[in-house]
Amino acid sequence: MTTGWATGDDGLSQVHRQDADEPVAVRRGIDRRSLIKRAAAAGAVAWTAPVIFDSLASPAAAGTCGAIFRVTLQMRDDGNCTALDVLQSTAANYVGNGACNGTASVTPPGQYTETVTDLASSLTLAQTCISLGASANCAANSSAAVSATLVAACTPSSGVTGCSTPLNFLAAAISSNAPNTCEKVQRGGATTTHITGITGTQVDFVQPSSTHPGHSGSYQFVVGCSCTFP
Amino acid sequence: MGALTAPLDGAFVPAPVSGVEAVDADGEIVLVDEVTDRLHLLNRTAALVWQCFDGEASVAEIAFDLADGLGVPFEQILGDTLAIVADLVAQGVCSDGRAGSPDRSFDIPRRSRLLDEPPSD
């Protein structure tokens, strides 16, 4: 691994790539005791509790999208994955029939700061560009595995400005009653019991096996348009 | 985040993990973790402690030298040093040198890809 110190433009900062087998002090020609004594002599360190002031995501990790939209789909009694109903998402009530009722909608990962547009309930499922297959598994009282994918070369026909392909899933949620399920996953984050995978183009669910009618649940998706990824 | 391979006590041998850059700015240090794309800002005391990590000296040895050099009670320095080492291990930037440094070389991203096309998944 590359080693060595380089003085920054400000004449003060120094950058060094640490290696476990290459102690800083040794490489700088100073042993540990000399380093400490020098710091003490310079008055640079009056002992206070050593702490990590802050830990944050690097600006280099930022991503951007041309637009971001959110879709909420209600499960159906017949479980027909091709005819899910689009719900109006709101921040306070993103799924009207599940345990997430009254909680905030799922949001994109923190590095995406664009405004999220909620698609209106007037749209059809096809207009959301999301497909959950043709099976009858999309009912809340099912325990089947269901995968959501993005329709190729599709952008929402209305409601979102500045959206161009490719689309990518940024986050997803699932909600149902009895048992109460309110799970949210962001891309790059940990999966959950009922959201078992999320990639840019696919979200994998395991249906919550609710004892309520098959419509007592919802999915929610956050989709980015023409995004860059860290 | 980092995982302990042994109890974190005075015998723990702190070592920076690969893929972490230390940026020294006027006494404070920013640790740049290229694998996780996280930054960790250390205060001056933590920066001094960090610079003592060589993968060979134990926490107790480092604390002894700090106590001797700075004229602060050993017990106080040992407790503070164990606490910051635990934090650094939890952040995944420090490991136990007795177990060898975890190989993260394959996880270090090539910076030039940041502005390239999105992944194909």
Short mmCIF file of C-alpha atoms in Angstrom, two decimals:
data_model
loop_
_atom_site.label_atom_id
_atom_site.label_comp_id
_atom_site.label_asym_id
_atom_site.label_seq_id
_atom_site.Cartn_x
_atom_site.Cartn_y
_atom_site.Cartn_z
CA MET A 1 0.00 0.00 0.00
CA THR A 2 1.18 3.50 -0.73
CA THR A 3 2.70 5.23 2.22
CA GLY A 4 4.14 8.57 3.04
CA TRP A 5 3.04 11.96 4.20
CA ALA A 6 2.20 14.86 1.98
CA THR A 7 1.78 18.39 3.14
CA GLY A 8 -1.49 19.95 2.07
CA ASP A 9 -1.95 23.23 0.28
CA ASP A 10 -2.55 24.98 3.55
CA GLY A 11 0.86 23.99 4.76
CA LEU A 12 -0.66 22.35 7.80
CA SER A 13 -2.66 19.34 6.83
CA GLN A 14 -1.04 16.06 6.22
CA VAL A 15 -2.50 12.99 4.64
CA HIS A 16 -1.39 9.53 5.36
CA ARG A 17 -2.75 6.13 4.50
CA GLN A 18 -2.59 4.00 7.60
CA ASP A 19 -1.34 0.46 7.53
CA ALA A 20 -1.55 -1.80 10.51
CA ASP A 21 2.07 -2.80 10.10
CA GLU A 22 3.37 0.71 9.56
CA PRO A 23 3.00 2.81 12.69
CA VAL A 24 2.74 6.48 12.01
CA ALA A 25 5.20 7.49 14.63
CA VAL A 26 7.81 5.02 13.49
CA ARG A 27 7.49 6.01 9.87
CA ARG A 28 7.87 9.66 10.80
CA GLY A 29 11.05 8.79 12.59
CA ILE A 30 9.54 9.31 16.03
CA ASP A 31 8.79 6.58 18.50
CA ARG A 32 5.65 6.63 20.60
CA ARG A 33 7.25 8.09 23.70
CA SER A 34 8.93 10.85 21.73
CA LEU A 35 5.67 11.64 20.00
CA ILE A 36 3.91 11.98 23.35
CA LYS A 37 6.69 14.02 24.90
CA ARG A 38 6.76 16.31 21.93
CA ALA A 39 3.02 16.84 22.17
CA ALA A 40 3.34 17.53 25.89
CA ALA A 41 6.22 19.94 25.40
CA ALA A 42 4.36 21.84 22.74
CA GLY A 43 1.34 22.11 25.00
CA ALA A 44 -0.68 20.67 22.15
CA VAL A 45 -2.49 18.16 24.33
CA ALA A 46 -4.01 18.91 27.70
CA TRP A 47 -5.53 15.58 28.51
CA THR A 48 -9.27 15.49 27.99
CA ALA A 49 -11.35 12.47 27.23
CA PRO A 50 -10.48 11.32 23.71
CA VAL A 51 -13.64 11.29 21.62
CA ILE A 52 -14.89 10.98 18.10
CA PHE A 53 -16.42 14.41 17.58
CA ASP A 54 -18.55 13.24 14.71
CA SER A 55 -18.96 10.46 12.20
CA LEU A 56 -20.63 11.22 8.95
CA ALA A 57 -20.96 10.07 5.39
CA SER A 58 -18.26 11.34 3.10
CA PRO A 59 -19.37 13.94 0.56
CA ALA A 60 -17.85 11.58 -1.96
CA ALA A 61 -20.66 9.17 -1.12
CA ALA A 62 -23.37 11.54 -2.30
CA GLY A 63 -25.66 10.48 -5.10
CA THR A 64 -28.11 12.43 -7.18
CA CYS A 65 -31.25 11.67 -9.12
CA GLY A 66 -33.08 13.55 -11.86
CA ALA A 67 -36.27 12.99 -9.86
CA ILE A 68 -37.57 10.71 -7.14
CA PHE A 69 -41.12 9.44 -6.83
CA ARG A 70 -42.99 7.30 -4.33
CA VAL A 71 -45.73 4.79 -5.07
CA THR A 72 -48.09 3.11 -2.63
CA LEU A 73 -49.99 0.01 -3.74
CA GLN A 74 -52.81 -1.63 -1.81
CA MET A 75 -53.01 -5.41 -1.71
CA ARG A 76 -56.21 -7.00 -2.99
CA ASP A 77 -58.57 -9.68 -1.75
CA ASP A 78 -57.94 -11.71 -4.88
CA GLY A 79 -54.19 -11.13 -4.57
CA ASN A 80 -53.96 -10.28 -8.25
CA CYS A 81 -50.50 -8.80 -8.67
CA THR A 82 -51.42 -7.19 -11.98
CA ALA A 83 -54.30 -5.13 -10.61
CA LEU A 84 -53.03 -3.58 -7.40
CA ASP A 85 -54.62 -0.27 -6.54
CA VAL A 86 -52.53 2.87 -6.39
CA LEU A 87 -53.08 4.76 -3.15
CA GLN A 88 -52.46 8.40 -2.48
CA SER A 89 -49.39 8.55 -0.31
CA THR A 90 -49.13 11.14 2.39
CA ALA A 91 -46.47 11.63 4.96
CA ALA A 92 -48.88 10.92 7.79
CA ASN A 93 -50.81 8.03 6.32
CA TYR A 94 -48.96 6.14 3.71
CA VAL A 95 -50.87 2.92 3.97
CA GLY A 96 -54.44 3.06 5.16
CA ASN A 97 -54.86 -0.62 5.95
CA GLY A 98 -51.77 -1.67 7.79
CA ALA A 99 -49.59 -1.21 10.82
CA CYS A 100 -47.74 1.68 9.20
CA ASN A 101 -50.91 3.74 9.23
CA GLY A 102 -50.07 7.11 10.73
CA THR A 103 -46.32 6.73 10.49
CA ALA A 104 -44.03 8.47 8.06
CA SER A 105 -43.49 7.14 4.58
CA VAL A 106 -40.35 5.31 3.65
CA THR A 107 -37.69 7.68 2.39
CA PRO A 108 -34.65 7.39 0.13
CA PRO A 109 -31.18 6.82 1.62
CA GLY A 110 -29.75 9.97 3.16
CA GLN A 111 -27.41 10.82 0.33
CA TYR A 112 -30.35 11.64 -1.92
CA THR A 113 -31.74 15.03 -1.10
CA GLU A 114 -34.12 15.57 -3.98
CA THR A 115 -37.79 16.19 -3.21
CA VAL A 116 -39.86 13.01 -3.28
CA THR A 117 -43.06 13.20 -5.32
CA ASP A 118 -45.95 10.96 -4.28
CA LEU A 119 -47.83 9.54 -7.23
CA ALA A 120 -51.56 10.15 -7.18
CA SER A 121 -54.19 7.45 -6.79
CA SER A 122 -55.61 8.42 -10.17
CA LEU A 123 -52.79 6.56 -11.89
CA THR A 124 -53.04 2.96 -12.96
CA LEU A 125 -50.53 0.37 -11.86
CA ALA A 126 -49.00 0.33 -15.33
CA GLN A 127 -48.41 4.07 -15.14
CA THR A 128 -46.26 3.62 -12.03
CA CYS A 129 -43.74 1.50 -13.97
CA ILE A 130 -43.79 -1.12 -11.19
CA SER A 131 -44.67 -4.75 -11.84
CA LEU A 132 -45.26 -7.46 -9.25
CA GLY A 133 -45.81 -10.33 -11.68
CA ALA A 134 -48.98 -12.09 -12.71
CA SER A 135 -49.59 -14.47 -9.81
CA ALA A 136 -52.32 -14.32 -7.16
CA ASN A 137 -49.80 -14.01 -4.34
CA CYS A 138 -50.19 -10.28 -3.71
CA ALA A 139 -52.67 -10.61 -0.87
CA ALA A 140 -51.87 -9.69 2.71
CA ASN A 141 -53.03 -13.10 3.95
CA SER A 142 -50.60 -14.90 1.67
CA SER A 143 -47.19 -16.11 2.78
CA ALA A 144 -45.81 -16.33 -0.73
CA ALA A 145 -42.68 -14.69 -2.05
CA VAL A 146 -43.34 -11.75 -4.33
CA SER A 147 -40.85 -9.73 -6.33
CA ALA A 148 -41.41 -6.22 -7.58
CA THR A 149 -39.53 -5.09 -10.66
CA LEU A 150 -39.34 -1.94 -12.72
CA VAL A 151 -40.77 -1.99 -16.22
CA ALA A 152 -38.06 -1.43 -18.79
CA ALA A 153 -37.95 1.91 -20.60
CA CYS A 154 -40.87 3.18 -18.55
CA THR A 155 -41.31 6.49 -16.77
CA PRO A 156 -44.48 7.62 -14.96
CA SER A 157 -46.77 9.20 -17.49
CA SER A 158 -47.80 11.99 -15.18
CA GLY A 159 -47.17 13.42 -11.77
CA VAL A 160 -43.37 13.49 -11.91
CA THR A 161 -41.30 16.05 -13.75
CA GLY A 162 -37.73 15.52 -14.78
CA CYS A 163 -37.93 11.72 -14.66
CA SER A 164 -35.99 9.81 -17.27
CA THR A 165 -34.70 6.27 -17.43
CA PRO A 166 -33.06 4.29 -16.01
CA LEU A 167 -35.24 3.90 -12.94
CA ASN A 168 -33.86 2.40 -9.74
CA PHE A 169 -35.47 1.32 -6.50
CA LEU A 170 -34.12 3.40 -3.61
CA ALA A 171 -36.36 2.15 -0.80
CA ALA A 172 -39.40 0.00 -0.10
CA ALA A 173 -41.89 -0.77 2.66
CA ILE A 174 -44.55 -3.34 3.43
CA SER A 175 -47.44 -3.04 5.83
CA SER A 176 -50.23 -5.27 7.05
CA ASN A 177 -52.40 -5.96 10.09
CA ALA A 178 -52.57 -9.05 12.29
CA PRO A 179 -49.76 -9.65 12.67
CA ASN A 180 -48.77 -6.04 12.50
CA THR A 181 -46.09 -5.58 9.91
CA CYS A 182 -44.50 -2.22 9.24
CA GLU A 183 -41.12 -2.71 7.66
CA LYS A 184 -39.02 -0.30 5.68
CA VAL A 185 -35.81 -0.90 3.79
CA GLN A 186 -33.48 1.50 2.04
CA ARG A 187 -31.15 0.42 -0.69
CA GLY A 188 -27.82 -0.47 0.87
CA GLY A 189 -29.42 -1.02 4.28
CA ALA A 190 -30.39 -4.13 6.19
CA THR A 191 -33.27 -6.24 4.94
CA THR A 192 -36.18 -7.36 7.13
CA THR A 193 -38.37 -10.38 7.70
CA HIS A 194 -40.78 -9.44 4.94
CA ILE A 195 -38.48 -7.43 2.68
CA THR A 196 -35.76 -9.90 1.92
CA GLY A 197 -33.88 -8.07 -0.79
CA ILE A 198 -33.57 -4.75 -2.57
CA THR A 199 -31.47 -3.92 -5.60
CA GLY A 200 -31.78 -1.18 -8.15
CA THR A 201 -34.31 -3.08 -10.19
CA GLN A 202 -35.95 -5.57 -7.84
CA VAL A 203 -37.48 -5.72 -4.38
CA ASP A 204 -38.21 -9.13 -2.85
CA PHE A 205 -41.03 -9.55 -0.36
CA VAL A 206 -42.39 -12.40 1.72
CA GLN A 207 -46.10 -11.80 2.20
CA PRO A 208 -47.05 -11.19 5.85
CA SER A 209 -49.67 -13.94 6.17
CA SER A 210 -52.16 -11.60 7.77
CA THR A 211 -55.33 -12.96 9.31
CA HIS A 212 -57.19 -9.96 7.95
CA PRO A 213 -58.73 -9.84 4.49
CA GLY A 214 -56.32 -10.03 1.63
CA HIS A 215 -56.48 -6.30 1.04
CA SER A 216 -55.30 -5.39 4.54
CA GLY A 217 -51.84 -4.50 3.47
CA SER A 218 -49.79 -2.32 1.21
CA TYR A 219 -46.47 -1.96 -0.50
CA GLN A 220 -44.60 1.26 -0.90
CA PHE A 221 -41.71 2.03 -3.22
CA VAL A 222 -39.33 4.94 -3.62
CA VAL A 223 -37.94 5.08 -7.13
CA GLY A 224 -35.14 7.27 -8.46
CA CYS A 225 -34.91 8.49 -12.04
CA SER A 226 -31.55 8.59 -13.77
CA CYS A 227 -29.56 8.44 -10.55
CA THR A 228 -25.85 8.40 -9.91
CA PHE A 229 -24.63 6.02 -7.23
CA PRO A 230 -21.70 6.32 -4.87
CA MET B 1 -18.99 -2.11 11.93
CA GLY B 2 -16.01 -3.67 13.55
CA ALA B 3 -16.11 -6.83 15.56
CA LEU B 4 -14.00 -7.63 18.55
CA THR B 5 -11.90 -10.74 18.33
CA ALA B 6 -10.95 -10.62 22.01
CA PRO B 7 -12.17 -8.81 25.11
CA LEU B 8 -11.27 -5.14 24.98
CA ASP B 9 -9.01 -4.69 27.95
CA GLY B 10 -5.51 -3.43 28.54
CA ALA B 11 -4.05 -6.30 26.54
CA PHE B 12 -5.91 -5.27 23.40
CA VAL B 13 -3.49 -4.24 20.65
CA PRO B 14 -5.10 -1.47 18.60
CA ALA B 15 -4.20 -1.30 14.93
CA PRO B 16 -5.65 0.87 12.17
CA VAL B 17 -7.38 -1.21 9.52
CA SER B 18 -6.42 -0.94 5.87
CA GLY B 19 -8.31 1.53 3.75
CA VAL B 20 -8.35 4.22 6.41
CA GLU B 21 -6.60 7.51 5.75
CA ALA B 22 -5.70 9.84 8.58
CA VAL B 23 -5.89 13.50 7.63
CA ASP B 24 -4.06 15.60 10.20
CA ALA B 25 -5.14 19.21 10.38
CA ASP B 26 -3.50 21.27 13.08
CA GLY B 27 -3.63 18.60 15.74
CA GLU B 28 -7.02 17.12 15.05
CA ILE B 29 -7.46 14.16 12.78
CA VAL B 30 -10.14 13.16 10.33
CA LEU B 31 -10.20 9.46 9.58
CA VAL B 32 -11.39 8.76 6.07
CA ASP B 33 -12.67 5.21 5.64
CA GLU B 34 -12.51 4.46 1.95
CA VAL B 35 -14.46 1.24 2.33
CA THR B 36 -17.52 2.68 4.03
CA ASP B 37 -17.14 6.24 2.76
CA ARG B 38 -17.41 7.52 6.31
CA LEU B 39 -15.50 10.31 7.99
CA HIS B 40 -14.64 10.31 11.69
CA LEU B 41 -13.43 13.50 13.34
CA LEU B 42 -11.16 12.94 16.35
CA ASN B 43 -10.41 15.54 18.96
CA ARG B 44 -6.79 16.36 19.78
CA THR B 45 -6.52 13.77 22.51
CA ALA B 46 -8.04 11.04 20.38
CA ALA B 47 -5.74 12.09 17.55
CA LEU B 48 -2.72 11.61 19.78
CA VAL B 49 -3.98 8.23 20.90
CA TRP B 50 -4.62 7.23 17.28
CA GLN B 51 -1.06 8.06 16.32
CA CYS B 52 0.15 5.65 18.98
CA PHE B 53 -1.58 2.72 17.32
CA ASP B 54 1.08 0.59 15.69
CA GLY B 55 -0.40 -2.89 15.85
CA GLU B 56 2.25 -3.93 18.38
CA ALA B 57 1.75 -1.93 21.56
CA SER B 58 -1.16 -2.82 23.83
CA VAL B 59 -3.64 -0.33 25.19
CA ALA B 60 -1.99 -0.63 28.59
CA GLU B 61 1.45 0.13 27.16
CA ILE B 62 0.12 3.11 25.25
CA ALA B 63 -1.74 4.34 28.33
CA PHE B 64 1.42 3.97 30.43
CA ASP B 65 3.43 6.09 28.02
CA LEU B 66 0.68 8.68 27.79
CA ALA B 67 0.40 8.85 31.56
CA ASP B 68 4.16 9.16 31.92
CA GLY B 69 4.51 11.74 29.18
CA LEU B 70 1.55 13.90 30.09
CA GLY B 71 1.65 13.57 33.86
CA VAL B 72 -1.88 12.25 34.17
CA PRO B 73 -2.89 9.31 36.40
CA PHE B 74 -2.53 6.01 34.58
CA GLU B 75 -5.96 4.75 35.64
CA GLN B 76 -7.65 7.76 34.10
CA ILE B 77 -5.76 7.47 30.83
CA LEU B 78 -6.30 3.74 30.66
CA GLY B 79 -10.05 4.12 31.08
CA ASP B 80 -10.26 6.92 28.52
CA THR B 81 -8.09 5.03 26.06
CA LEU B 82 -10.13 1.86 26.37
CA ALA B 83 -13.26 3.90 25.71
CA ILE B 84 -11.96 5.54 22.55
CA VAL B 85 -10.54 2.26 21.29
CA ALA B 86 -13.96 0.68 21.77
CA ASP B 87 -15.53 3.52 19.80
CA LEU B 88 -12.99 3.20 16.99
CA VAL B 89 -13.49 -0.56 16.84
CA ALA B 90 -17.25 -0.01 16.70
CA GLN B 91 -16.72 2.36 13.78
CA GLY B 92 -14.69 -0.32 12.00
CA VAL B 93 -11.48 1.70 11.71
CA CYS B 94 -9.48 -0.14 14.34
CA SER B 95 -8.94 -3.83 15.01
CA ASP B 96 -7.02 -6.09 17.32
CA GLY B 97 -3.47 -6.33 16.03
CA ARG B 98 -3.05 -9.71 17.70
CA ALA B 99 -5.59 -11.13 15.25
CA GLY B 100 -4.07 -9.45 12.20
CA SER B 101 -5.58 -6.60 10.28
CA PRO B 102 -8.78 -7.57 8.44
CA ASP B 103 -8.22 -7.63 4.69
CA ARG B 104 -10.44 -4.96 3.23
CA SER B 105 -8.28 -4.35 0.17
CA PHE B 106 -10.91 -5.78 -2.14
CA ASP B 107 -13.53 -3.47 -0.69
CA ILE B 108 -11.69 -0.23 -1.31
CA PRO B 109 -13.51 1.48 -4.16
CA ARG B 110 -11.79 3.11 -7.08
CA ARG B 111 -12.72 6.76 -6.78
CA SER B 112 -12.92 7.30 -10.51
CA ARG B 113 -16.13 5.28 -10.69
CA LEU B 114 -18.10 7.77 -8.64
CA LEU B 115 -19.12 9.78 -11.64
CA ASP B 116 -19.55 6.84 -13.93
CA GLU B 117 -22.72 5.04 -14.83
CA PRO B 118 -24.85 3.50 -12.07
CA PRO B 119 -24.46 -0.17 -11.20
CA SER B 120 -26.24 -2.65 -13.36
CA ASP B 121 -28.26 -4.29 -10.61
#
